[in-house]
């Protein structure tokens, strides 16, 4: 049998990554002759680690924390979605030897939310918490769907406003601080981002409306945690009013134990709370497809990891 073609995930730390396990299942299932290892590279080692891996015959990489932005300068080309996200999670070595950076995080989340969890995103009011790299990776994909409402809330409001500006051509997103969500009454929340910038509030067409039974409508249908606070074991002061009995909560983080956000969301009485295992698996399947031109069935591996 010919030598297996080499793939890897690169990050720091990387010891607990489940990507090697997931890709092993994919390789067995599809019969593709591939190997997949984990490469631990500190930020200052990223360049040399990538160069070495490719020189030794590496065909592709997954890229995880903290390298998703830094790896961009090592790419010869970027796909449009990687460019928009400003982050790369998949590297493909092309036929001519050049390196192409892509990003499958957004589509991975979308497949998990729509296909695995059966959510009808177009008709949902969606709140994304956080405005860092993880949020950027998913926001364009969500905005393209033109959901009923798409709001981004961040501790540092300016960062959320920057994203709203940058993604203005893709779809309408509104920015809020946590305090504004907490204090929001229908009048306040009717303001859109232009109102914050221009201090005018003549556009009432896209705001939140009170519904007929007097509910102020602050509860979202889907709340996605894209902050990194869980890594420190904490939950930022998100206002409980964003969660109602029908709200589905999703944490982009995942852990073998319940993440702090999931614990918090359940305590607020949400309808369901999911860690980002499904997104991890689906983004991996999309990467595998980019490399091997065959998409693994993710059912099996989803059964093997927590949900
Ligand atoms: P990542 O790539 O994981 O998104 P990042 O780019 O450093 O990491 O972004 C971290 C995000 O988590 C930011 O939105 C950050 O809020 P700020 O922009 O205000 O810094 C958010 N975050 C991290 N720790 C937080 C905390 N303790 N409370 C609130 N937000 C937090």
Short mmCIF file of C-alpha atoms and ligand atoms in Angstrom, two decimals:
data_model
loop_
_atom_site.label_atom_id
_atom_site.label_comp_id
_atom_site.label_asym_id
_atom_site.label_seq_id
_atom_site.Cartn_x
_atom_site.Cartn_y
_atom_site.Cartn_z
CA UNK A 1 0.00 0.00 0.00
CA UNK A 2 1.29 3.48 -0.83
CA UNK A 3 2.22 5.84 1.97
CA UNK A 4 -0.66 7.65 3.62
CA UNK A 5 -1.11 11.29 2.68
CA UNK A 6 -0.39 13.55 5.61
CA UNK A 7 -2.74 15.96 7.35
CA UNK A 8 -2.61 17.58 10.79
CA UNK A 9 -4.17 20.04 13.18
CA UNK A 10 -1.90 22.80 14.45
CA UNK A 11 -2.55 24.78 17.64
CA UNK A 12 -1.27 25.58 21.12
CA UNK A 13 -2.09 23.80 23.34
CA UNK A 14 -3.24 20.86 21.25
CA UNK A 15 -3.03 17.78 23.47
CA UNK A 16 -6.78 17.66 24.14
CA UNK A 17 -7.84 18.21 20.52
CA UNK A 18 -10.42 15.71 19.29
CA UNK A 19 -9.62 16.42 15.63
CA UNK A 20 -7.24 13.43 15.25
CA UNK A 21 -9.96 11.08 16.55
CA UNK A 22 -12.60 12.61 14.30
CA UNK A 23 -10.42 12.39 11.19
CA UNK A 24 -9.43 8.82 12.01
CA UNK A 25 -13.11 7.86 11.96
CA UNK A 26 -13.59 9.77 8.68
CA UNK A 27 -10.59 8.03 7.08
CA UNK A 28 -11.81 4.58 8.12
CA UNK A 29 -15.32 5.31 6.96
CA UNK A 30 -14.33 6.65 3.54
CA UNK A 31 -11.38 4.30 2.98
CA UNK A 32 -9.11 7.26 2.21
CA UNK A 33 -5.41 6.51 2.80
CA UNK A 34 -4.60 9.45 5.06
CA UNK A 35 -2.80 10.10 8.33
CA UNK A 36 -3.70 12.92 10.72
CA UNK A 37 -1.52 14.15 13.57
CA UNK A 38 -1.61 16.96 16.14
CA UNK A 39 1.15 19.56 15.99
CA UNK A 40 1.79 21.71 19.06
CA UNK A 41 3.33 25.00 17.94
CA UNK A 42 3.68 28.11 20.10
CA UNK A 43 3.01 31.38 18.21
CA UNK A 44 6.72 31.98 17.53
CA UNK A 45 7.02 28.42 16.11
CA UNK A 46 4.08 28.63 13.73
CA UNK A 47 6.01 29.58 10.61
CA UNK A 48 8.71 26.92 10.99
CA UNK A 49 6.20 24.22 12.00
CA UNK A 50 4.03 24.82 8.92
CA UNK A 51 7.05 24.98 6.58
CA UNK A 52 8.44 21.74 8.01
CA UNK A 53 5.13 19.91 7.76
CA UNK A 54 4.63 20.92 4.13
CA UNK A 55 8.27 20.13 3.26
CA UNK A 56 7.74 16.62 4.67
CA UNK A 57 4.81 16.09 2.30
CA UNK A 58 1.91 17.53 4.32
CA UNK A 59 -1.21 17.98 2.15
CA UNK A 60 -3.40 20.01 4.46
CA UNK A 61 -3.85 21.45 7.93
CA UNK A 62 -6.57 22.33 10.33
CA UNK A 63 -5.73 25.44 12.30
CA UNK A 64 -6.98 26.15 15.79
CA UNK A 65 -6.43 28.55 18.70
CA UNK A 66 -4.36 30.74 18.73
CA UNK A 67 -3.23 30.61 15.08
CA UNK A 68 -6.36 31.21 12.99
CA UNK A 69 -5.45 34.81 12.23
CA UNK A 70 -1.66 34.56 12.31
CA UNK A 71 -1.55 31.78 9.72
CA UNK A 72 -3.02 34.09 7.08
CA UNK A 73 0.37 35.61 6.29
CA UNK A 74 1.71 32.15 5.40
CA UNK A 75 -1.02 31.60 2.79
CA UNK A 76 -0.56 32.24 -0.94
CA UNK A 77 -4.29 32.65 -1.47
CA UNK A 78 -7.44 32.86 0.65
CA UNK A 79 -10.97 31.82 -0.21
CA UNK A 80 -13.58 34.53 -0.05
CA UNK A 81 -15.12 33.17 3.14
CA UNK A 82 -11.72 33.03 4.88
CA UNK A 83 -11.06 36.58 3.78
CA UNK A 84 -14.41 37.77 5.12
CA UNK A 85 -13.95 35.92 8.40
CA UNK A 86 -10.38 37.20 8.70
CA UNK A 87 -9.45 33.73 9.91
CA UNK A 88 -8.29 30.40 8.47
CA UNK A 89 -9.16 27.01 9.96
CA UNK A 90 -8.24 24.88 6.92
CA UNK A 91 -5.10 24.94 4.79
CA UNK A 92 -5.07 23.14 1.45
CA UNK A 93 -1.88 22.45 -0.48
CA UNK A 94 -2.88 22.95 -4.10
CA UNK A 95 -1.52 21.05 -7.14
CA UNK A 96 0.99 23.82 -7.88
CA UNK A 97 2.37 23.57 -4.34
CA UNK A 98 0.83 26.85 -3.16
CA UNK A 99 -1.10 27.08 0.12
CA UNK A 100 -4.74 28.13 0.13
CA UNK A 101 -6.44 29.23 3.37
CA UNK A 102 -10.12 28.47 3.80
CA UNK A 103 -12.59 28.64 6.68
CA UNK A 104 -15.18 25.93 7.33
CA UNK A 105 -16.27 27.16 10.78
CA UNK A 106 -19.30 29.09 9.56
CA UNK A 107 -20.64 26.31 7.36
CA UNK A 108 -19.88 23.77 10.11
CA UNK A 109 -22.04 25.71 12.55
CA UNK A 110 -24.78 26.14 9.98
CA UNK A 111 -24.95 22.42 9.23
CA UNK A 112 -25.08 21.58 12.93
CA UNK A 113 -27.82 24.13 13.65
CA UNK A 114 -29.94 23.40 10.60
CA UNK A 115 -29.40 19.76 9.73
CA UNK A 116 -28.52 18.20 13.09
CA UNK A 117 -30.60 20.35 15.44
CA UNK A 118 -33.35 21.13 12.92
CA UNK A 119 -33.47 24.89 13.55
CA UNK A 120 -35.19 27.18 11.07
CA UNK A 121 -32.66 30.00 11.23
CA UNK A 122 -34.27 32.26 8.65
CA UNK A 123 -37.22 32.78 10.94
CA UNK A 124 -35.25 33.27 14.10
CA UNK A 125 -34.05 36.20 16.13
CA UNK A 126 -30.42 35.39 16.74
CA UNK A 127 -28.06 36.89 19.30
CA UNK A 128 -24.29 36.34 19.06
CA UNK A 129 -22.36 37.10 22.25
CA UNK A 130 -18.76 38.20 21.63
CA UNK A 131 -17.00 40.06 18.83
CA UNK A 132 -13.61 38.37 18.57
CA UNK A 133 -12.22 35.88 16.08
CA UNK A 134 -14.78 33.16 16.87
CA UNK A 135 -17.68 35.54 16.27
CA UNK A 136 -16.18 36.78 13.01
CA UNK A 137 -15.86 33.20 11.79
CA UNK A 138 -19.61 32.63 11.97
CA UNK A 139 -21.26 36.01 11.50
CA UNK A 140 -21.03 36.31 7.72
CA UNK A 141 -22.58 32.87 7.31
CA UNK A 142 -25.45 33.78 9.65
CA UNK A 143 -25.94 37.22 8.07
CA UNK A 144 -26.16 35.70 4.58
CA UNK A 145 -29.24 33.77 5.71
CA UNK A 146 -30.99 37.06 6.48
CA UNK A 147 -32.55 35.82 9.71
CA UNK A 148 -35.45 37.74 11.16
CA UNK A 149 -33.02 39.53 13.46
CA UNK A 150 -29.25 39.28 13.95
CA UNK A 151 -27.73 41.07 16.93
CA UNK A 152 -24.15 41.01 18.15
CA UNK A 153 -23.48 41.96 21.76
CA UNK A 154 -20.05 42.51 23.20
CA UNK A 155 -18.44 43.79 26.38
CA UNK A 156 -16.54 46.27 24.20
CA UNK A 157 -19.26 47.79 22.06
CA UNK A 158 -16.81 49.35 19.59
CA UNK A 159 -15.66 45.92 18.43
CA UNK A 160 -19.23 44.89 17.72
CA UNK A 161 -19.84 48.14 15.85
CA UNK A 162 -16.71 47.51 13.73
CA UNK A 163 -18.08 44.12 12.70
CA UNK A 164 -21.46 45.62 11.83
CA UNK A 165 -19.71 48.15 9.59
CA UNK A 166 -17.47 45.55 7.95
CA UNK A 167 -20.31 43.13 7.24
CA UNK A 168 -22.82 45.77 6.14
CA UNK A 169 -22.84 44.48 2.54
CA UNK A 170 -23.57 40.90 3.58
CA UNK A 171 -26.60 41.39 5.76
CA UNK A 172 -28.05 43.55 8.43
CA UNK A 173 -26.53 43.08 11.88
CA UNK A 174 -27.11 45.23 14.96
CA UNK A 175 -24.61 45.89 17.73
CA UNK A 176 -25.36 46.09 21.45
CA UNK A 177 -23.42 46.19 24.69
CA UNK A 178 -24.46 43.78 27.46
CA UNK A 179 -25.75 46.77 29.45
CA UNK A 180 -27.98 47.83 26.57
CA UNK A 181 -29.45 44.34 26.35
CA UNK A 182 -30.09 44.33 30.10
CA UNK A 183 -31.67 47.74 30.16
CA UNK A 184 -33.45 47.37 26.88
CA UNK A 185 -37.02 48.34 26.62
CA UNK A 186 -38.71 48.21 23.21
CA UNK A 187 -37.97 51.86 22.58
CA UNK A 188 -34.27 51.58 23.27
CA UNK A 189 -33.89 48.36 21.33
CA UNK A 190 -35.65 49.90 18.36
CA UNK A 191 -32.52 51.92 17.71
CA UNK A 192 -30.26 50.50 15.06
CA UNK A 193 -26.52 50.89 14.74
CA UNK A 194 -26.79 54.04 12.62
CA UNK A 195 -28.63 55.63 15.50
CA UNK A 196 -25.65 55.04 17.73
CA UNK A 197 -23.34 56.56 15.20
CA UNK A 198 -25.52 59.42 13.99
CA UNK A 199 -27.60 59.91 17.10
CA UNK A 200 -30.75 59.89 15.03
CA UNK A 201 -33.55 57.44 15.43
CA UNK A 202 -35.87 57.77 12.50
CA UNK A 203 -35.66 54.14 11.39
CA UNK A 204 -38.17 52.06 13.26
CA UNK A 205 -38.70 49.43 10.65
CA UNK A 206 -36.07 46.93 11.80
CA UNK A 207 -36.32 47.18 15.55
CA UNK A 208 -37.84 44.86 18.05
CA UNK A 209 -41.54 45.16 18.48
CA UNK A 210 -43.54 44.32 21.51
CA UNK A 211 -45.72 41.40 20.71
CA UNK A 212 -49.41 41.32 21.31
CA UNK A 213 -49.40 39.79 24.76
CA UNK A 214 -47.25 42.60 26.07
CA UNK A 215 -44.01 40.65 26.09
CA UNK A 216 -41.24 43.16 25.48
CA UNK A 217 -39.70 40.74 23.00
CA UNK A 218 -36.23 40.74 24.54
CA UNK A 219 -35.94 36.98 24.47
CA UNK A 220 -34.08 35.63 21.48
CA UNK A 221 -34.85 32.41 19.63
CA UNK A 222 -31.17 31.45 19.42
CA UNK A 223 -28.30 32.71 21.60
CA UNK A 224 -24.78 31.77 20.53
CA UNK A 225 -21.87 32.23 22.92
CA UNK A 226 -18.78 33.25 20.94
CA UNK A 227 -16.86 34.79 23.83
CA UNK A 228 -13.72 33.16 25.12
CA UNK A 229 -14.73 33.73 28.75
CA UNK A 230 -15.54 30.04 29.26
CA UNK A 231 -11.85 29.22 28.86
CA UNK A 232 -11.36 31.03 32.16
CA UNK A 233 -14.29 29.10 33.64
CA UNK A 234 -16.48 32.19 33.88
CA UNK A 235 -19.67 33.54 32.36
CA UNK A 236 -19.73 37.26 31.53
CA UNK A 237 -22.64 39.27 32.97
CA UNK A 238 -25.07 38.40 30.20
CA UNK A 239 -28.55 39.63 31.10
CA UNK A 240 -30.95 36.79 31.86
CA UNK A 241 -33.75 38.57 29.97
CA UNK A 242 -32.30 37.39 26.64
CA UNK A 243 -33.32 33.81 27.48
CA UNK A 244 -36.90 32.61 27.48
CA UNK A 245 -38.53 29.17 27.66
CA UNK A 246 -38.29 28.79 23.87
CA UNK A 247 -34.70 29.99 23.52
CA UNK A 248 -32.12 27.57 22.14
CA UNK A 249 -28.59 28.26 23.42
CA UNK A 250 -25.39 27.23 21.66
CA UNK A 251 -21.84 27.48 22.98
CA UNK A 252 -19.07 27.56 20.36
CA UNK A 253 -16.83 26.18 23.12
CA UNK A 254 -16.99 22.52 24.04
CA UNK A 255 -15.71 20.45 26.88
CA UNK A 256 -16.06 16.93 28.24
CA UNK A 257 -17.81 18.62 31.17
CA UNK A 258 -20.66 21.12 30.89
CA UNK A 259 -19.32 24.56 29.90
CA UNK A 260 -20.08 27.54 32.19
CA UNK A 261 -22.30 29.11 29.50
CA UNK A 262 -24.40 25.97 29.18
CA UNK A 263 -24.83 25.79 32.96
CA UNK A 264 -25.85 29.46 33.00
CA UNK A 265 -28.23 29.08 30.06
CA UNK A 266 -30.00 26.11 31.67
CA UNK A 267 -30.34 28.06 34.92
CA UNK A 268 -32.15 30.80 32.96
CA UNK A 269 -34.69 28.22 31.80
CA UNK A 270 -33.79 27.91 28.11
CA UNK A 271 -35.47 25.29 25.91
CA UNK A 272 -32.22 23.54 25.00
CA UNK A 273 -28.48 24.14 25.35
CA UNK A 274 -25.80 22.66 23.12
CA UNK A 275 -22.02 22.72 23.24
CA UNK A 276 -20.11 23.20 19.99
CA UNK A 277 -19.23 19.54 19.46
CA UNK A 278 -21.49 19.30 16.44
CA UNK A 279 -19.87 22.34 14.84
CA UNK A 280 -16.43 20.86 15.49
CA UNK A 281 -17.41 17.65 13.75
CA UNK A 282 -19.13 19.33 10.80
CA UNK A 283 -16.29 21.79 10.17
CA UNK A 284 -13.94 18.79 10.20
CA UNK A 285 -16.11 16.99 7.64
CA UNK A 286 -16.08 20.09 5.42
CA UNK A 287 -12.26 20.26 5.67
CA UNK A 288 -12.03 16.55 4.81
CA UNK A 289 -14.19 17.19 1.77
CA UNK A 290 -11.96 20.06 0.62
CA UNK A 291 -8.90 17.82 0.89
CA UNK A 292 -10.27 14.50 -0.35
CA UNK A 293 -13.32 15.47 -2.41
CA UNK A 294 -15.56 13.18 -0.39
CA UNK A 295 -17.73 14.22 2.56
CA UNK A 296 -17.80 11.76 5.45
CA UNK A 297 -21.11 10.89 7.09
CA UNK A 298 -20.90 12.53 10.51
CA UNK A 299 -23.60 10.44 12.20
CA UNK A 300 -21.20 7.87 13.60
CA UNK A 301 -18.69 10.28 15.11
CA UNK A 302 -21.46 12.45 16.56
CA UNK A 303 -22.59 9.42 18.55
CA UNK A 304 -19.08 9.04 19.98
CA UNK A 305 -18.74 12.58 21.37
CA UNK A 306 -20.88 14.44 23.92
CA UNK A 307 -23.69 16.66 22.63
P1 LIG B 1 -11.67 34.29 20.03
O1 LIG B 1 -10.77 34.09 18.84
O2 LIG B 1 -11.85 33.07 20.90
O3 LIG B 1 -12.97 34.93 19.67
P2 LIG B 1 -10.75 36.86 20.91
O4 LIG B 1 -10.61 37.31 19.50
O5 LIG B 1 -9.69 37.22 21.89
O6 LIG B 1 -10.88 35.29 21.00
O7 LIG B 1 -12.18 37.38 21.42
C1 LIG B 1 -12.63 37.08 22.70
C2 LIG B 1 -14.09 37.52 22.84
O8 LIG B 1 -14.57 37.10 24.11
C3 LIG B 1 -14.27 39.03 22.80
O9 LIG B 1 -15.55 39.32 22.29
C4 LIG B 1 -14.19 39.40 24.28
O10 LIG B 1 -14.80 40.61 24.61
P3 LIG B 1 -14.02 42.02 24.43
O11 LIG B 1 -14.05 42.32 22.97
O12 LIG B 1 -14.78 42.98 25.25
O13 LIG B 1 -12.63 41.76 24.96
C5 LIG B 1 -14.94 38.25 24.87
N1 LIG B 1 -14.57 38.00 26.27
C6 LIG B 1 -13.51 37.32 26.74
N2 LIG B 1 -13.51 37.28 28.08
C7 LIG B 1 -14.62 37.96 28.48
C8 LIG B 1 -15.20 38.25 29.74
N3 LIG B 1 -14.64 37.84 30.89
N4 LIG B 1 -16.35 38.97 29.76
C9 LIG B 1 -16.92 39.38 28.61
N5 LIG B 1 -16.44 39.13 27.38
C10 LIG B 1 -15.31 38.41 27.32
#
